[in-house]
mmCIF file of C-alpha atoms in Angstrom:
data_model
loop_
_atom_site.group_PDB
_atom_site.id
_atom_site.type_symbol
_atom_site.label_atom_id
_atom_site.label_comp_id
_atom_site.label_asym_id
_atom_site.label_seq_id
_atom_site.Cartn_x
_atom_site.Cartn_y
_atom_site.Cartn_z
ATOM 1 C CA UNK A 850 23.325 45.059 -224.788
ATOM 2 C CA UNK A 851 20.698 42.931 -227.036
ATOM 3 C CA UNK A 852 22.073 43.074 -230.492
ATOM 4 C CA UNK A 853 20.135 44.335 -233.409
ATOM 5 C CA UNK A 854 17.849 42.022 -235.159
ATOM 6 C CA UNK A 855 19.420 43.520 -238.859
ATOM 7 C CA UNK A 856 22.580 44.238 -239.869
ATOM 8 C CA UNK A 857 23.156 47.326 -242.336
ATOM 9 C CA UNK A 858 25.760 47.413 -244.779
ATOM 10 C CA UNK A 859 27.287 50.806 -246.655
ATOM 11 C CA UNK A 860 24.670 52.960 -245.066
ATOM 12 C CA UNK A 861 26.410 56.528 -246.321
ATOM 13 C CA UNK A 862 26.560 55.194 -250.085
ATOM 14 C CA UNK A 863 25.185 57.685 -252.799
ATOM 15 C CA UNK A 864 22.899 55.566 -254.709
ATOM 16 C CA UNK A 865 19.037 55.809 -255.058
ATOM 17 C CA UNK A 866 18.655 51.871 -254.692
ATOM 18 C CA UNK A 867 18.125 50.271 -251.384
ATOM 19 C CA UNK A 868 18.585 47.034 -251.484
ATOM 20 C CA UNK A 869 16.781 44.865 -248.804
ATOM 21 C CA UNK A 870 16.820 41.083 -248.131
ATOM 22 C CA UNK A 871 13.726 40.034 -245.488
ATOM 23 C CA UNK A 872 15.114 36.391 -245.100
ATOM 24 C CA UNK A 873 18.574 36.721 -244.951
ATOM 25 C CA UNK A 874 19.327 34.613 -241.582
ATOM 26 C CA UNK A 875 18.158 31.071 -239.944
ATOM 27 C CA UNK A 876 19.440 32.705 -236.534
ATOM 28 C CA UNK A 877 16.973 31.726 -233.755
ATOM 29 C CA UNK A 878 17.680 34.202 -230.920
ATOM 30 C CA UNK A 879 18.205 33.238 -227.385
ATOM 31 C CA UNK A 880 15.387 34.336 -226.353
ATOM 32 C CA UNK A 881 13.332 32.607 -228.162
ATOM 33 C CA UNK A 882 12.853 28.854 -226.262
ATOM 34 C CA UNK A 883 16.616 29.226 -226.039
ATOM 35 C CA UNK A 884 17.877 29.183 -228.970
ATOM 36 C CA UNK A 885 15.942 26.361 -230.990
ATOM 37 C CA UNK A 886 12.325 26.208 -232.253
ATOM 38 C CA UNK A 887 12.723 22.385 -231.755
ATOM 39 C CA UNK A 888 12.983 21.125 -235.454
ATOM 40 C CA UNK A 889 16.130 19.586 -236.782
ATOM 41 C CA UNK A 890 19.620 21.250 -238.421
ATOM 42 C CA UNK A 891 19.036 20.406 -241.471
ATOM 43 C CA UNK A 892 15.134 21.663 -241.618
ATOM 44 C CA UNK A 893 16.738 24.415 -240.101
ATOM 45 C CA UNK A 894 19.333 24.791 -243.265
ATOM 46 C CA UNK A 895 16.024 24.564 -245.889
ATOM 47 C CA UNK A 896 14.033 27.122 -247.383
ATOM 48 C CA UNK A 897 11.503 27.197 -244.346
ATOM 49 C CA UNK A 898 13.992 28.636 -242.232
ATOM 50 C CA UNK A 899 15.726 31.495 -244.381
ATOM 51 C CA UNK A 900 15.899 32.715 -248.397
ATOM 52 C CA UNK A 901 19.504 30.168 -249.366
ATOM 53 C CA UNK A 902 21.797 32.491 -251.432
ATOM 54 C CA UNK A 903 19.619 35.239 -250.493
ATOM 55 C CA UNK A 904 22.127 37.482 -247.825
ATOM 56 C CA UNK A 905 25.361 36.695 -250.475
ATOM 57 C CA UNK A 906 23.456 38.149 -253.225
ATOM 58 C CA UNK A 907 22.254 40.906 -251.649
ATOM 59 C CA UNK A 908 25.404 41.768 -249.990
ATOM 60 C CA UNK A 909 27.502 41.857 -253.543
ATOM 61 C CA UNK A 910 24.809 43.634 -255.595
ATOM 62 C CA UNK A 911 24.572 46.794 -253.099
ATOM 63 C CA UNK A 912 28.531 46.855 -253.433
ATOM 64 C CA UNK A 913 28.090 47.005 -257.471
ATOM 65 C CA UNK A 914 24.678 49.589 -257.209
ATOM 66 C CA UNK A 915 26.874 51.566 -254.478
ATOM 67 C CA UNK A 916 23.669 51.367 -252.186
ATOM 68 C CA UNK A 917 23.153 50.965 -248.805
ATOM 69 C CA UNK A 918 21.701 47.489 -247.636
ATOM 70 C CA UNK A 919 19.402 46.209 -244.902
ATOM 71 C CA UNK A 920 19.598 42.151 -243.991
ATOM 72 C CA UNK A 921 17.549 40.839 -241.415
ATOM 73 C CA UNK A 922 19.435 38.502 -238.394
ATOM 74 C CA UNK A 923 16.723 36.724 -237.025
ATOM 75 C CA UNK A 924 14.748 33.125 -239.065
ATOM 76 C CA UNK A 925 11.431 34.189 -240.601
ATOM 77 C CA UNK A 926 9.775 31.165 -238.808
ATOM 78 C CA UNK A 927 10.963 32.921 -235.352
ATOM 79 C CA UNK A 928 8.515 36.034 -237.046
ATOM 80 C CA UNK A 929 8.465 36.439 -240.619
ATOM 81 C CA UNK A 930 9.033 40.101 -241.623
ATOM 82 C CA UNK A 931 7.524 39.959 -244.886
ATOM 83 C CA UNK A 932 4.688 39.732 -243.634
ATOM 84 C CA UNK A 933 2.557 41.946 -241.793
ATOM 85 C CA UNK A 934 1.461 42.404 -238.238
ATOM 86 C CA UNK A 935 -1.802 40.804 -238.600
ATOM 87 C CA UNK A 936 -1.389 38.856 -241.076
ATOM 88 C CA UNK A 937 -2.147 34.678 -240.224
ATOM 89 C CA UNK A 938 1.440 33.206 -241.485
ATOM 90 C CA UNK A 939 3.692 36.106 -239.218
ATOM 91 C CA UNK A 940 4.627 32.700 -237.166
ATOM 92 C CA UNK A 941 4.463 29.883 -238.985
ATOM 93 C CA UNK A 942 3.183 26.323 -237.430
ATOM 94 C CA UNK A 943 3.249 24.291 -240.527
ATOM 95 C CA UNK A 944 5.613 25.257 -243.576
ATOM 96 C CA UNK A 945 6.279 22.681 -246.281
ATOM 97 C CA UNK A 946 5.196 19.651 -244.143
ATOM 98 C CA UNK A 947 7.644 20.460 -241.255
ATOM 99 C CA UNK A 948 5.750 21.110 -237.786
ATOM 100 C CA UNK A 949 7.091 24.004 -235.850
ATOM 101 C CA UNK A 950 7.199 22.885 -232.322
ATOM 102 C CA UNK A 951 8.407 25.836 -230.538
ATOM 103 C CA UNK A 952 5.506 28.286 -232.154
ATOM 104 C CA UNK A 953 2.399 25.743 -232.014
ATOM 105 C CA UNK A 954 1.245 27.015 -228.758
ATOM 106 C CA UNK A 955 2.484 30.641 -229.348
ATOM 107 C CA UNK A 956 -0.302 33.312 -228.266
ATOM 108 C CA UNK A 957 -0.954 36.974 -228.655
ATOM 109 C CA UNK A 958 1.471 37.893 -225.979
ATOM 110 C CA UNK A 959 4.133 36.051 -227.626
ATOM 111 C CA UNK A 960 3.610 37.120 -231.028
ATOM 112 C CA UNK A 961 3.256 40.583 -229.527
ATOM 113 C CA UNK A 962 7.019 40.179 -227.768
ATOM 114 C CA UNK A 963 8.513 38.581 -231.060
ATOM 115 C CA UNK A 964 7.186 42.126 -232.787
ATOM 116 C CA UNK A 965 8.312 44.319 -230.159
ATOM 117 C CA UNK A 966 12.089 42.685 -230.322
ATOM 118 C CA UNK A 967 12.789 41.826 -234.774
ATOM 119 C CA UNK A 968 9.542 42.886 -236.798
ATOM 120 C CA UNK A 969 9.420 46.498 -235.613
ATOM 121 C CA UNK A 970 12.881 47.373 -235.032
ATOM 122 C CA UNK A 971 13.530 45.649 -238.846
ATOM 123 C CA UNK A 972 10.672 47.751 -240.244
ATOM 124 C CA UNK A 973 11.640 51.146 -238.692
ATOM 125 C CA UNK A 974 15.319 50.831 -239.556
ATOM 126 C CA UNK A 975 14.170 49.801 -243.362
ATOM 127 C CA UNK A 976 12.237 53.217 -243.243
ATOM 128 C CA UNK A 977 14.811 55.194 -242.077
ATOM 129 C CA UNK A 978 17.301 54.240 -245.218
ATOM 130 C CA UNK A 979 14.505 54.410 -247.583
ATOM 131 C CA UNK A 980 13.370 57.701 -246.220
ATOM 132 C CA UNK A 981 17.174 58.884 -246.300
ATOM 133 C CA UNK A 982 16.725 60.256 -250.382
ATOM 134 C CA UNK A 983 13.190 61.453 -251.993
ATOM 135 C CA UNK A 984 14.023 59.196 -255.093
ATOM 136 C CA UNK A 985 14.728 55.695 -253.640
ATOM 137 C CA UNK A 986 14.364 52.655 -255.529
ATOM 138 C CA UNK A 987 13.715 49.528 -253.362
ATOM 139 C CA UNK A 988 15.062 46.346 -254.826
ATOM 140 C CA UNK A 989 14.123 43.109 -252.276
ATOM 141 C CA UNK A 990 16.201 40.080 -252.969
ATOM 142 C CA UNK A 991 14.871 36.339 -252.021
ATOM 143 C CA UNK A 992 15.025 33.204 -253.284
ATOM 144 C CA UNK A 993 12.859 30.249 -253.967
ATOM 145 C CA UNK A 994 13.006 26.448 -253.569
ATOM 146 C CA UNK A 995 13.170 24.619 -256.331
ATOM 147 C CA UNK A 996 10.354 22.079 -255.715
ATOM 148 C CA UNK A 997 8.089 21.907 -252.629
ATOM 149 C CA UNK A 998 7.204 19.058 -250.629
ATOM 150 C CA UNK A 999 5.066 16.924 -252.971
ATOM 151 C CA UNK A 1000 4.824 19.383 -255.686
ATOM 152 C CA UNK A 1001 6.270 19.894 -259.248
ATOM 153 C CA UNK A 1002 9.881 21.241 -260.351
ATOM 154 C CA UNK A 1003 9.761 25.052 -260.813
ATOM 155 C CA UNK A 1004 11.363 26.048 -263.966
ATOM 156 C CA UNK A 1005 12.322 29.337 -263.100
ATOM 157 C CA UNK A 1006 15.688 30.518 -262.670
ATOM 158 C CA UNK A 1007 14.759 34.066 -261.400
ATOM 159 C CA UNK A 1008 11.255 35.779 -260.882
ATOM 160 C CA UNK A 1009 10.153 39.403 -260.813
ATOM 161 C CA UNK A 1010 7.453 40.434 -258.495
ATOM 162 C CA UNK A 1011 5.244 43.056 -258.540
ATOM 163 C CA UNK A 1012 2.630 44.453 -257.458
ATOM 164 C CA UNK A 1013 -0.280 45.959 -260.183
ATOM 165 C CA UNK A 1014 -0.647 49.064 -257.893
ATOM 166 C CA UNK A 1015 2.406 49.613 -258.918
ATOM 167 C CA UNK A 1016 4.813 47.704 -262.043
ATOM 168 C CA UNK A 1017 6.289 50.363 -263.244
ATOM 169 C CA UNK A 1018 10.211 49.445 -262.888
ATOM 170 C CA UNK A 1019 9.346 45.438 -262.682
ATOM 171 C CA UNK A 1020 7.462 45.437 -266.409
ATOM 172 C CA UNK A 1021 10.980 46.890 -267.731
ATOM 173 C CA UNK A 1022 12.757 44.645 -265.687
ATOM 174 C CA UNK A 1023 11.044 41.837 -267.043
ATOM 175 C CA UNK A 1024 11.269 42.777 -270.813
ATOM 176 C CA UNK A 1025 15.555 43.507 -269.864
ATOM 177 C CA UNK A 1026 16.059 39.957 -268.322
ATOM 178 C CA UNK A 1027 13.699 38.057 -271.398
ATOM 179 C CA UNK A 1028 16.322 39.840 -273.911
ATOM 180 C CA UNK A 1029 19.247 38.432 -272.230
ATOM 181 C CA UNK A 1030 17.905 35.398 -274.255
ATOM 182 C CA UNK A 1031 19.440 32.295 -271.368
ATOM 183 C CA UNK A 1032 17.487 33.227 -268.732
ATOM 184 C CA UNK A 1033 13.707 31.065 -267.970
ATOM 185 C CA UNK A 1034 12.556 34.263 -266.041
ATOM 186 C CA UNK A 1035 8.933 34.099 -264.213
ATOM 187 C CA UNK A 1036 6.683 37.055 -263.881
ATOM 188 C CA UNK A 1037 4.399 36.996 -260.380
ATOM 189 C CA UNK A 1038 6.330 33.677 -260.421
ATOM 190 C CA UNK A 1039 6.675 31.290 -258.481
ATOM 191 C CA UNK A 1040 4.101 33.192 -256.141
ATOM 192 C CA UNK A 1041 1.796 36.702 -256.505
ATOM 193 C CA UNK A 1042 3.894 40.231 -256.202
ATOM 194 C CA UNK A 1043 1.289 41.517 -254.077
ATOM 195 C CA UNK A 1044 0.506 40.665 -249.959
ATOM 196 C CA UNK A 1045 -1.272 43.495 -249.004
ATOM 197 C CA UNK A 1046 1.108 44.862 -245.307
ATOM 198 C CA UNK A 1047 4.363 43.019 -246.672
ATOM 199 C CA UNK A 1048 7.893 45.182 -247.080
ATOM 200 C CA UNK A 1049 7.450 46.057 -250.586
ATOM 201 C CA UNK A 1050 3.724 47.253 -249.657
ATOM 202 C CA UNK A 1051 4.719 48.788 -246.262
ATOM 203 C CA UNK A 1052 7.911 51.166 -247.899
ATOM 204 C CA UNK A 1053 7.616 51.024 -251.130
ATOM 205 C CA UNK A 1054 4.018 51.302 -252.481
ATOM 206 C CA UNK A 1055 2.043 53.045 -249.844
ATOM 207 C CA UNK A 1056 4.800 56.186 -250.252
ATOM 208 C CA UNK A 1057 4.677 55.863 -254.071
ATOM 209 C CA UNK A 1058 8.626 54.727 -254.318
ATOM 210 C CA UNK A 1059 9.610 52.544 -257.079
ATOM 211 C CA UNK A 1060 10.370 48.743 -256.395
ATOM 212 C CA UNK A 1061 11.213 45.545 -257.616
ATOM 213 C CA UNK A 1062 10.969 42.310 -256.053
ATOM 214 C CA UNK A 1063 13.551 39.785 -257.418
ATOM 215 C CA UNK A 1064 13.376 35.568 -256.540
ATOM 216 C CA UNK A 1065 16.214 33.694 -257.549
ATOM 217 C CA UNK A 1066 15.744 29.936 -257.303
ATOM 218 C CA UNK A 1067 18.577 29.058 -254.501
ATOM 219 C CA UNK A 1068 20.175 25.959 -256.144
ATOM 220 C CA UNK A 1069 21.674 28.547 -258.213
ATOM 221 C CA UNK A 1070 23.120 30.967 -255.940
ATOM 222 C CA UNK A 1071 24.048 28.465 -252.649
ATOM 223 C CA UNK A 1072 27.700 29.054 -253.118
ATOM 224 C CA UNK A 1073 29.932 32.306 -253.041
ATOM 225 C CA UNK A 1074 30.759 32.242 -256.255
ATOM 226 C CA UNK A 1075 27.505 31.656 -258.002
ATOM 227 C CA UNK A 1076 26.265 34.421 -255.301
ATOM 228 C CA UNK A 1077 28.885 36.759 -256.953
ATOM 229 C CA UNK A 1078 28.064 35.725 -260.465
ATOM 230 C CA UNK A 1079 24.333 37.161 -260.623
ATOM 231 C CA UNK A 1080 25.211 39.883 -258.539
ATOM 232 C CA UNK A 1081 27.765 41.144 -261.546
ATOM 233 C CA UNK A 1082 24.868 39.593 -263.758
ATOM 234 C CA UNK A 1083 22.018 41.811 -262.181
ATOM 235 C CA UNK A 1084 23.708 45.343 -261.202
ATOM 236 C CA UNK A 1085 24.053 46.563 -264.705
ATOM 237 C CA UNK A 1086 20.677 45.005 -265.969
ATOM 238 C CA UNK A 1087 18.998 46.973 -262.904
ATOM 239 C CA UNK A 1088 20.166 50.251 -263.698
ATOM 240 C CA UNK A 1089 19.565 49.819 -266.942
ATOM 241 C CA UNK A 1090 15.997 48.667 -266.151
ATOM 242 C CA UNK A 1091 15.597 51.743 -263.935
ATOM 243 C CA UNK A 1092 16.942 54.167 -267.137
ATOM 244 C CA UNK A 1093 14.706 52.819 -269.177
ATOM 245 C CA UNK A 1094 11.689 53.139 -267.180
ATOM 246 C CA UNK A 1095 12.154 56.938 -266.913
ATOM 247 C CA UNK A 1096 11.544 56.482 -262.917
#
C-alpha cells in the first residue's frame, strides 16, 4: 500500500485552530526518478528542499493549542503544495541558484501524476480537518532562510502573512508579537501574504475562515529545543491574538 503523502497528528482534538505546515519534509518519493531529483545532500538539507524547523514547530504548538495538525511528507521541489495547480513555480527548475535536474524536462503528464499522487491528496485531507468545525482558525507554520544566494541578511526573526482580503486575526497578531518588545517581527515579510490558489487562499479565504500565516527564520528554530521554545513562546500569544480579535 502507497503511503500517504501527509501525516496527521491529534486529529480528534477540541480546538478551533488547525495548524498546517506545507513544507514540512525533504522526502523525495520512490517514485519520483527513484528516489533523488539529482542535486546533492546537502542542497537537499537547505531551504529549497523543505521549511528547516518548520515540522518541530508545528508539531509542539498543535500539542499546546490542543489542535489537530496536518504536515506534508513529500519535498516541495518534488511539487510544491503551496502553490496552486496552475501556477508556474508548482515544480521548481531553478530555486536559489541550484538547478533541479530531475524536473527540467518534466511535462504536463508528469506534473499531472505528481498532482494526482501529493498535491491533491494533501489538499483534500487539509479540507477535511478544516471543514471538521464551522469556526476553524488556520494557522500555517514555515520558515525562511536567512539570506538568499547573493542577496542581503534578513532581519527578521518571525513574519506574519496575510492576505488584505482578509487580515483580520494577522493585524492583532502583529500588534501582540511588536508588544513582546524582543522580537524584530516582519509584516508581509520577508515575502507578500497573498498568492492567489495557495493553502491559505484555497481553505482559508475563499470559505471566509480566519488565518494566519507565520515565517520563522530557521536558524532559530533548527534544533529541538529552540523548536520547543517558540512553540511555548507562540501558543499563548495566538490565542490571545485570536481573543482579541473578536473572531
Amino acid at each position: 500500500m502507497t503511503a500517504k503523502p501527509y501525516h496527521i497528528l491529534g486529529e480528534d482534538r477540541p480546538s478551533r485552530w488547525l495548524v498546517t505546515c506545507d513544507h514540512a519534509s525533504n522526502r523525495v518519493p520512490d517514485c519520483i526518478n527513484g528516489g533523488s531529483l539529482g542535486i546533492s545532500a546537502a542542497d537537499m538539507d537547505r531551504h529549497i528542499a523543505y521549511d528547516i524547523g518548520a515540522a518541530g514547530v508545528t508539531r509542539r504548538l498543535a500539542e499546546r493549542l490542543d489542535a489537530p495538525a496536518i504536515l506534508s511528507d513529500f519535498s516541495r521541489l518534488v511539487i510544491d503544495p503551496n502553490r496552486g495547480e496552475d501556477d508556474p513555480t508548482l515544480v521548481m527548475k531553478l530555486y536559489d541558484s541550484t538547478v533541479i535536474p530531475a524536473n527540467r524536462e518534466v511535462d504536463a503528464a508528469a506534473i499531472e501524476r505528481r498532482l494526482d499522487a501529493f498535491h491533491r491528496p494533501y489538499h483534500a485531507a487539509l479540507e477535511a480537518l478544516a471543514a471538521r468545525r464551522a469556526d476553524t482558525v488556520i494557522c500555517a507554520i514555515h520558515s525562511f532562510t536567512p539570506r538568499l544566494f547573493g542577496r542581503g541578511d534578513r532581519p527578521w526573526q518571525i513574519g506574519v502573512l496575510y492576505s488584505h482580503l482578509d487580515p483580520r486575526l494577522a493585524l492583532v497578531l502583529l500588534e501582540r508579537l511588536r508588544a513582546e518588545g524582543d522580537l524584530v517581527v516582519g509584516e508581509n515579510e520577508p515575502y507578500g501574504g497573498h498568492l492567489e490558489g495557495d493553502s491559505i487562499d484555497r481553505h482559508a479565504l475563499r470559505q471566509g475562515r480566519p488565518n494566519v500565516l507565520i515565517e520563522i527564520r530557521h536558524d532559530l528554530i533548527r534544533g529541538e529545543a529552540d523548536q520547543i521554545a517558540w512553540a511555548d513562546r507562540l501558543a499563548p500569544i495566538l490565542r490571545d491574538a485570536l481573543a482579541r480579535s473578536g473572531l
